[in-house]
GROMACS .gro file of C-alpha atoms in nm:
model
  356
    1MET     CA    1  -1.350   2.153   2.670
    2THR     CA    2  -0.989   2.249   2.738
    3THR     CA    3  -0.699   2.010   2.696
    4PRO     CA    4  -0.485   1.899   2.991
    5PRO     CA    5  -0.198   2.138   3.062
    6HIS     CA    6   0.071   1.882   2.972
    7THR     CA    7  -0.053   1.832   2.614
    8ALA     CA    8  -0.055   2.068   2.319
    9GLY     CA    9  -0.383   1.931   2.182
   10PRO     CA   10  -0.551   1.603   2.088
   11ALA     CA   11  -0.317   1.328   1.968
   12PRO     CA   12  -0.338   1.233   1.597
   13ALA     CA   13  -0.492   0.898   1.507
   14ASP     CA   14  -0.163   0.755   1.364
   15PRO     CA   15   0.135   0.948   1.501
   16GLY     CA   16   0.393   0.749   1.305
   17PRO     CA   17   0.756   0.717   1.401
   18PRO     CA   18   0.914   1.009   1.584
   19HIS     CA   19   1.155   1.095   1.301
   20THR     CA   20   0.862   1.158   1.057
   21ALA     CA   21   0.691   1.425   1.265
   22ASP     CA   22   0.664   1.772   1.112
   23PRO     CA   23   0.907   2.024   1.257
   24ALA     CA   24   0.761   2.279   1.497
   25PRO     CA   25   0.691   2.616   1.336
   26ALA     CA   26   0.961   2.871   1.390
   27GLY     CA   27   0.898   3.181   1.596
   28PRO     CA   28   0.668   3.245   1.892
   29ALA     CA   29   0.299   3.157   1.877
   30PRO     CA   30   0.071   3.448   1.787
   31ALA     CA   31  -0.064   3.624   2.095
   32ARG     CA   32  -0.436   3.605   2.162
   33PRO     CA   33  -0.620   3.937   2.155
   34ARG     CA   34  -0.691   4.065   2.502
   35PRO     CA   35  -1.031   4.202   2.597
   36PRO     CA   36  -1.040   4.576   2.654
   37SER     CA   37  -0.928   4.663   3.004
   38ARG     CA   38  -1.175   4.816   3.244
   39PRO     CA   39  -1.093   5.011   3.557
   40ARG     CA   40  -1.124   4.795   3.865
   41PRO     CA   41  -1.286   4.949   4.173
   42GLY     CA   42  -0.958   4.929   4.364
   43ALA     CA   43  -0.754   5.091   4.086
   44ARG     CA   44  -0.627   5.444   4.116
   45PRO     CA   45  -0.887   5.681   3.967
   46GLY     CA   46  -0.795   5.852   3.645
   47PRO     CA   47  -0.837   6.222   3.567
   48ALA     CA   48  -1.203   6.181   3.464
   49ALA     CA   49  -1.294   5.998   3.785
   50ARG     CA   50  -1.112   6.253   3.998
   51ALA     CA   51  -1.290   6.535   3.818
   52ALA     CA   52  -1.630   6.369   3.867
   53ARG     CA   53  -1.551   6.320   4.235
   54ALA     CA   54  -1.462   6.687   4.276
   55VAL     CA   55  -1.778   6.794   4.094
   56ALA     CA   56  -1.999   6.569   4.309
   57ILE     CA   57  -1.845   6.697   4.633
   58GLY     CA   58  -1.850   7.058   4.518
   59ALA     CA   59  -2.217   7.035   4.420
   60CYS     CA   60  -2.303   6.935   4.777
   61LEU     CA   61  -2.146   7.240   4.938
   62PRO     CA   62  -2.416   7.504   4.863
   63TYR     CA   63  -2.689   7.277   4.997
   64LEU     CA   64  -2.490   7.189   5.309
   65ALA     CA   65  -2.411   7.556   5.369
   66LEU     CA   66  -2.779   7.646   5.339
   67LYS     CA   67  -2.885   7.373   5.580
   68ALA     CA   68  -2.614   7.470   5.828
   69ALA     CA   69  -2.729   7.832   5.812
   70TRP     CA   70  -3.089   7.735   5.883
   71LEU     CA   71  -2.987   7.514   6.173
   72SER     CA   72  -2.789   7.804   6.320
   73GLY     CA   73  -3.098   8.026   6.313
   74SER     CA   74  -3.056   8.210   5.982
   75ARG     CA   75  -3.365   8.284   5.772
   76VAL     CA   76  -3.184   8.325   5.442
   77GLY     CA   77  -3.416   8.218   5.160
   78ILE     CA   78  -3.716   8.182   5.391
   79PRO     CA   79  -3.981   8.451   5.334
   80ASP     CA   80  -4.209   8.594   5.602
   81GLY     CA   81  -4.515   8.378   5.657
   82SER     CA   82  -4.348   8.058   5.538
   83LEU     CA   83  -4.474   7.733   5.685
   84LEU     CA   84  -4.117   7.659   5.791
   85LEU     CA   85  -4.142   7.936   6.052
   86GLU     CA   86  -4.458   7.797   6.209
   87ARG     CA   87  -4.296   7.476   6.339
   88PRO     CA   88  -3.927   7.544   6.404
   89GLY     CA   89  -3.867   7.216   6.588
   90LEU     CA   90  -3.997   7.008   6.300
   91ALA     CA   91  -3.804   7.219   6.050
   92ALA     CA   92  -3.481   7.169   6.249
   93ALA     CA   93  -3.531   6.790   6.256
   94ALA     CA   94  -3.595   6.783   5.880
   95ASN     CA   95  -3.293   7.004   5.809
   96THR     CA   96  -3.070   6.779   6.021
   97ALA     CA   97  -3.190   6.466   5.841
   98THR     CA   98  -3.146   6.613   5.494
   99LEU     CA   99  -2.803   6.754   5.584
  100LEU     CA  100  -2.690   6.405   5.682
  101MET     CA  101  -2.839   6.260   5.363
  102ASP     CA  102  -2.643   6.501   5.144
  103THR     CA  103  -2.330   6.434   5.346
  104ALA     CA  104  -2.374   6.070   5.249
  105VAL     CA  105  -2.327   6.176   4.885
  106ILE     CA  106  -1.976   6.296   4.972
  107VAL     CA  107  -1.904   5.966   5.147
  108LEU     CA  108  -2.024   5.774   4.840
  109ALA     CA  109  -1.812   5.988   4.605
  110LEU     CA  110  -1.504   5.906   4.812
  111LEU     CA  111  -1.592   5.539   4.850
  112LEU     CA  112  -1.638   5.492   4.476
  113THR     CA  113  -1.292   5.632   4.399
  114GLN     CA  114  -1.068   5.510   4.684
  115ARG     CA  115  -0.891   5.176   4.724
  116TRP     CA  116  -1.069   5.105   5.050
  117GLY     CA  117  -1.401   5.138   4.867
  118ALA     CA  118  -1.333   4.812   4.682
  119ARG     CA  119  -1.341   4.626   5.015
  120VAL     CA  120  -1.684   4.753   5.121
  121PRO     CA  121  -1.933   4.461   5.113
  122ALA     CA  122  -2.208   4.483   4.856
  123TRP     CA  123  -2.487   4.469   5.115
  124LEU     CA  124  -2.351   4.790   5.270
  125LEU     CA  125  -2.292   4.977   4.943
  126VAL     CA  126  -2.582   4.886   4.716
  127PRO     CA  127  -2.872   5.018   4.934
  128PRO     CA  128  -2.732   5.374   4.956
  129LEU     CA  129  -2.671   5.376   4.581
  130TRP     CA  130  -3.028   5.256   4.524
  131ALA     CA  131  -3.164   5.524   4.756
  132ALA     CA  132  -2.954   5.794   4.587
  133THR     CA  133  -3.094   5.682   4.252
  134GLY     CA  134  -3.450   5.695   4.379
  135LEU     CA  135  -3.423   6.038   4.540
  136LEU     CA  136  -3.219   6.210   4.268
  137LEU     CA  137  -3.363   6.065   3.946
  138PRO     CA  138  -3.709   6.226   3.983
  139ILE     CA  139  -3.538   6.561   4.049
  140VAL     CA  140  -3.313   6.529   3.744
  141VAL     CA  141  -3.619   6.464   3.527
  142GLY     CA  142  -3.881   6.664   3.715
  143TYR     CA  143  -3.711   6.994   3.797
  144PRO     CA  144  -3.660   7.094   3.431
  145VAL     CA  145  -4.027   7.012   3.372
  146GLN     CA  146  -4.132   7.233   3.663
  147SER     CA  147  -3.903   7.514   3.548
  148LEU     CA  148  -4.049   7.505   3.197
  149ALA     CA  149  -4.402   7.506   3.337
  150ALA     CA  150  -4.323   7.805   3.559
  151ALA     CA  151  -4.160   7.988   3.267
  152ALA     CA  152  -4.469   7.923   3.055
  153GLY     CA  153  -4.686   8.124   3.293
  154GLY     CA  154  -4.758   7.881   3.576
  155PRO     CA  155  -4.707   7.954   3.945
  156ALA     CA  156  -4.352   8.010   4.059
  157LEU     CA  157  -4.167   7.733   4.237
  158GLY     CA  158  -4.234   7.746   4.609
  159GLU     CA  159  -4.577   7.906   4.576
  160GLY     CA  160  -4.894   7.723   4.667
  161ALA     CA  161  -5.236   7.768   4.817
  162SER     CA  162  -5.083   7.837   5.158
  163GLY     CA  163  -4.848   8.108   5.030
  164GLU     CA  164  -4.479   8.118   4.948
  165PHE     CA  165  -4.273   7.837   5.099
  166LEU     CA  166  -3.919   7.939   5.000
  167ASP     CA  167  -3.763   8.208   4.785
  168GLY     CA  168  -3.738   8.107   4.422
  169TRP     CA  169  -3.358   8.121   4.410
  170VAL     CA  170  -3.339   7.849   4.678
  171PHE     CA  171  -3.495   7.597   4.441
  172THR     CA  172  -3.250   7.690   4.169
  173VAL     CA  173  -2.952   7.643   4.401
  174VAL     CA  174  -3.080   7.326   4.569
  175TYR     CA  175  -3.224   7.139   4.273
  176GLY     CA  176  -2.949   7.255   4.039
  177GLY     CA  177  -2.698   7.113   4.285
  178PHE     CA  178  -2.893   6.789   4.309
  179ILE     CA  179  -2.884   6.747   3.931
  180VAL     CA  180  -2.507   6.798   3.920
  181GLN     CA  181  -2.466   6.556   4.211
  182ALA     CA  182  -2.677   6.296   4.033
  183LEU     CA  183  -2.480   6.317   3.708
  184ALA     CA  184  -2.138   6.308   3.874
  185LEU     CA  185  -2.226   6.039   4.127
  186GLY     CA  186  -2.397   5.833   3.857
  187ALA     CA  187  -2.082   5.839   3.646
  188LEU     CA  188  -1.872   5.728   3.944
  189ALA     CA  189  -2.118   5.453   4.037
  190PHE     CA  190  -2.124   5.319   3.681
  191ARG     CA  191  -1.744   5.314   3.668
  192TYR     CA  192  -1.725   5.130   4.000
  193ALA     CA  193  -2.001   4.880   3.918
  194ARG     CA  194  -1.854   4.801   3.575
  195GLY     CA  195  -1.520   4.721   3.732
  196ARG     CA  196  -1.657   4.514   4.020
  197TRP     CA  197  -1.980   4.362   3.888
  198GLY     CA  198  -1.963   4.409   3.511
  199HIS     CA  199  -2.018   4.038   3.453
  200VAL     CA  200  -2.360   4.057   3.618
  201TRP     CA  201  -2.528   4.236   3.326
  202ARG     CA  202  -2.357   4.054   3.039
  203GLY     CA  203  -2.552   3.845   2.791
  204THR     CA  204  -2.923   3.835   2.719
  205VAL     CA  205  -3.219   3.744   2.933
  206TRP     CA  206  -3.234   3.414   2.746
  207ASP     CA  207  -2.890   3.324   2.885
  208LEU     CA  208  -3.007   3.356   3.246
  209SER     CA  209  -3.054   3.046   3.455
  210ALA     CA  210  -3.379   2.999   3.644
  211ALA     CA  211  -3.170   2.961   3.959
  212VAL     CA  212  -3.073   3.329   3.962
  213SER     CA  213  -3.425   3.424   4.069
  214GLY     CA  214  -3.605   3.124   4.214
  215PRO     CA  215  -3.975   3.073   4.287
  216GLY     CA  216  -3.982   3.308   4.587
  217PRO     CA  217  -3.853   3.622   4.410
  218ARG     CA  218  -4.064   3.541   4.102
  219ALA     CA  219  -4.382   3.523   4.309
  220ALA     CA  220  -4.288   3.836   4.505
  221ALA     CA  221  -4.220   4.030   4.183
  222VAL     CA  222  -4.555   3.934   4.032
  223VAL     CA  223  -4.752   4.018   4.348
  224ALA     CA  224  -4.570   4.349   4.403
  225SER     CA  225  -4.619   4.448   4.039
  226LEU     CA  226  -4.992   4.378   4.057
  227LEU     CA  227  -5.023   4.577   4.379
  228LEU     CA  228  -4.832   4.865   4.223
  229LEU     CA  229  -5.065   4.896   3.924
  230PRO     CA  230  -5.342   5.083   4.116
  231ALA     CA  231  -5.091   5.347   4.227
  232ALA     CA  232  -4.965   5.383   3.871
  233ALA     CA  233  -5.322   5.417   3.743
  234LEU     CA  234  -5.401   5.680   4.006
  235HIS     CA  235  -5.095   5.888   3.917
  236LEU     CA  236  -5.188   5.874   3.550
  237ALA     CA  237  -5.544   5.975   3.639
  238TRP     CA  238  -5.414   6.275   3.835
  239ALA     CA  239  -5.198   6.359   3.535
  240CYS     CA  240  -5.512   6.371   3.322
  241GLY     CA  241  -5.688   6.615   3.556
  242VAL     CA  242  -5.875   6.386   3.793
  243THR     CA  243  -5.878   6.536   4.145
  244VAL     CA  244  -6.019   6.243   4.342
  245GLY     CA  245  -5.792   6.162   4.636
  246LEU     CA  246  -5.585   6.482   4.616
  247SER     CA  247  -5.532   6.712   4.913
  248PRO     CA  248  -5.716   7.047   4.918
  249ASP     CA  249  -5.401   7.249   4.847
  250LEU     CA  250  -5.318   7.038   4.541
  251ARG     CA  251  -5.672   7.081   4.411
  252ALA     CA  252  -5.668   7.455   4.477
  253ALA     CA  253  -5.319   7.542   4.352
  254PRO     CA  254  -5.115   7.255   4.207
  255PRO     CA  255  -4.740   7.322   4.176
  256PRO     CA  256  -4.594   7.401   3.832
  257GLY     CA  257  -4.582   7.099   3.606
  258PHE     CA  258  -4.795   6.896   3.847
  259HIS     CA  259  -4.973   6.696   3.578
  260ALA     CA  260  -4.649   6.618   3.393
  261LEU     CA  261  -4.484   6.510   3.719
  262GLU     CA  262  -4.774   6.279   3.798
  263ALA     CA  263  -4.744   6.124   3.452
  264LEU     CA  264  -4.376   6.063   3.520
  265ARG     CA  265  -4.455   5.899   3.854
  266GLY     CA  266  -4.697   5.666   3.681
  267LEU     CA  267  -4.427   5.579   3.427
  268TYR     CA  268  -4.176   5.510   3.706
  269ALA     CA  269  -4.418   5.258   3.856
  270LEU     CA  270  -4.477   5.086   3.523
  271ALA     CA  271  -4.102   5.077   3.455
  272ALA     CA  272  -4.032   4.920   3.794
  273ALA     CA  273  -4.285   4.643   3.738
  274ALA     CA  274  -4.188   4.578   3.375
  275GLY     CA  275  -3.813   4.574   3.436
  276VAL     CA  276  -3.812   4.347   3.740
  277VAL     CA  277  -4.070   4.104   3.602
  278ALA     CA  278  -3.887   4.078   3.268
  279LEU     CA  279  -3.568   3.995   3.454
  280VAL     CA  280  -3.681   3.744   3.716
  281LEU     CA  281  -3.941   3.574   3.493
  282ARG     CA  282  -3.714   3.588   3.184
  283SER     CA  283  -4.018   3.706   2.990
  284ALA     CA  284  -3.819   3.908   2.733
  285PRO     CA  285  -3.549   3.661   2.623
  286ARG     CA  286  -3.405   3.874   2.341
  287LEU     CA  287  -3.331   4.177   2.558
  288PRO     CA  288  -2.980   4.232   2.691
  289VAL     CA  289  -2.971   4.183   3.067
  290ARG     CA  290  -2.853   4.538   3.126
  291LEU     CA  291  -3.176   4.689   2.987
  292PRO     CA  292  -3.440   4.538   3.223
  293LEU     CA  293  -3.186   4.558   3.506
  294ALA     CA  294  -3.138   4.933   3.455
  295VAL     CA  295  -3.511   4.997   3.407
  296GLY     CA  296  -3.605   4.789   3.710
  297TRP     CA  297  -3.334   4.949   3.925
  298ALA     CA  298  -3.429   5.306   3.834
  299GLY     CA  299  -3.804   5.247   3.847
  300SER     CA  300  -3.810   5.062   4.178
  301ALA     CA  301  -3.578   5.323   4.333
  302ALA     CA  302  -3.790   5.617   4.218
  303VAL     CA  303  -4.112   5.449   4.331
  304GLY     CA  304  -3.988   5.314   4.662
  305CYS     CA  305  -3.781   5.612   4.778
  306TRP     CA  306  -4.012   5.895   4.673
  307GLY     CA  307  -4.314   5.697   4.789
  308GLY     CA  308  -4.147   5.653   5.127
  309TRP     CA  309  -4.044   6.019   5.146
  310LEU     CA  310  -4.396   6.142   5.068
  311PHE     CA  311  -4.552   5.883   5.297
  312LEU     CA  312  -4.344   6.005   5.591
  313ALA     CA  313  -4.425   6.366   5.505
  314SER     CA  314  -4.796   6.287   5.491
  315LEU     CA  315  -4.786   6.151   5.847
  316ILE     CA  316  -4.676   6.487   5.987
  317PRO     CA  317  -4.985   6.662   6.126
  318GLY     CA  318  -5.046   6.997   5.961
  319ALA     CA  319  -5.130   7.325   6.125
  320ASP     CA  320  -5.470   7.310   5.956
  321PRO     CA  321  -5.631   6.963   5.962
  322THR     CA  322  -5.825   7.044   5.646
  323ASP     CA  323  -5.499   7.068   5.450
  324GLU     CA  324  -5.380   6.719   5.542
  325PRO     CA  325  -5.369   6.467   5.257
  326PRO     CA  326  -5.670   6.235   5.230
  327LEU     CA  327  -5.645   5.866   5.307
  328LEU     CA  328  -5.631   5.762   4.941
  329GLN     CA  329  -5.324   5.977   4.881
  330VAL     CA  330  -5.150   5.841   5.191
  331LEU     CA  331  -5.230   5.482   5.093
  332THR     CA  332  -5.091   5.546   4.744
  333TYR     CA  333  -4.760   5.662   4.890
  334ALA     CA  334  -4.751   5.362   5.125
  335ASP     CA  335  -4.824   5.128   4.834
  336GLU     CA  336  -4.535   5.272   4.635
  337MET     CA  337  -4.297   5.256   4.930
  338ILE     CA  338  -4.375   4.889   5.002
  339THR     CA  339  -4.397   4.756   4.648
  340GLY     CA  340  -4.092   4.950   4.531
  341THR     CA  341  -3.889   4.806   4.818
  342VAL     CA  342  -4.012   4.452   4.744
  343LEU     CA  343  -3.918   4.485   4.378
  344ALA     CA  344  -3.576   4.612   4.483
  345GLY     CA  345  -3.543   4.305   4.705
  346CYS     CA  346  -3.613   4.083   4.404
  347LEU     CA  347  -3.335   4.263   4.217
  348ALA     CA  348  -3.104   4.216   4.515
  349VAL     CA  349  -3.159   3.839   4.509
  350PHE     CA  350  -3.094   3.835   4.135
  351LEU     CA  351  -2.773   4.039   4.168
  352ARG     CA  352  -2.637   3.831   4.457
  353ARG     CA  353  -2.695   3.499   4.280
  354ARG     CA  354  -2.578   3.630   3.943
  355ALA     CA  355  -2.261   3.769   4.096
  356GLY     CA  356  -2.188   3.432   4.251
   0.00000   0.00000   0.00000
């Protein structure tokens, strides 16, 4: 409890006459140590932040140039017989959507390093950052795995049962750029979040009040986690060689590193459930808040965003109906999309109440 501003501290029990009081100590009072300063989101970015911004924007340019070339009619990087040439209208729509998505990375890089970015409301900023995490994290982890598998004698990237999809160098340019984007944008996002919301992840889970989650988010987190477990189990089964529920092309010619990627997808689902439940149920009191928050954020993003992306892709009718994914595979993607989004909603409630 602090003392009133007009007093220097609690009064002694017997103050005595005024002339017997001890003289005040000479010299100024010792200064209290200040906590280490952290860059605020509205502060001018330093050299490191400006460099990360330039790297993030520069890493987008090859991908944007490639998409613009395809939309203008160029076939650079697209071999003869590619599936992309069979349905030009669908390919143009997909290229337009993905071009806009990568343009959003440039917008985020600017927002996270400009003064006006500090005034953007959280509800408008956090969803794109969550989506960027979910779409880029599996590439950062998965592309090196696929490259190692291809180098070890597996099929080349872009090859499948239906033939070559894209030239191999396209994957190097695109996914290499995505990895650089993810690292640079992640550094900028962490800098911004630490300056604006650093207090949200301080302390341990034990320090959290029950009011930061509430009965609704707790129930939603438990139900979503239970519904996500079958999808996690199925991904782990596919990682072990089970082919039940897989499309014919995946059974005939799985992409390089397929089993390792499926194991990772199962781990993303388990991480999403464990992180969010530990946070909203306060089931791991000794953990620092930042650990389950980071695990739940990354896991729910990877599950929800990639599940949604693959679910939308599975709804596109194929040229050969026999190559379309079976119902179990489509339901798995839908399950991940829904449960990952629900778990992210539980985190959003936690962050809003914790931030005050």
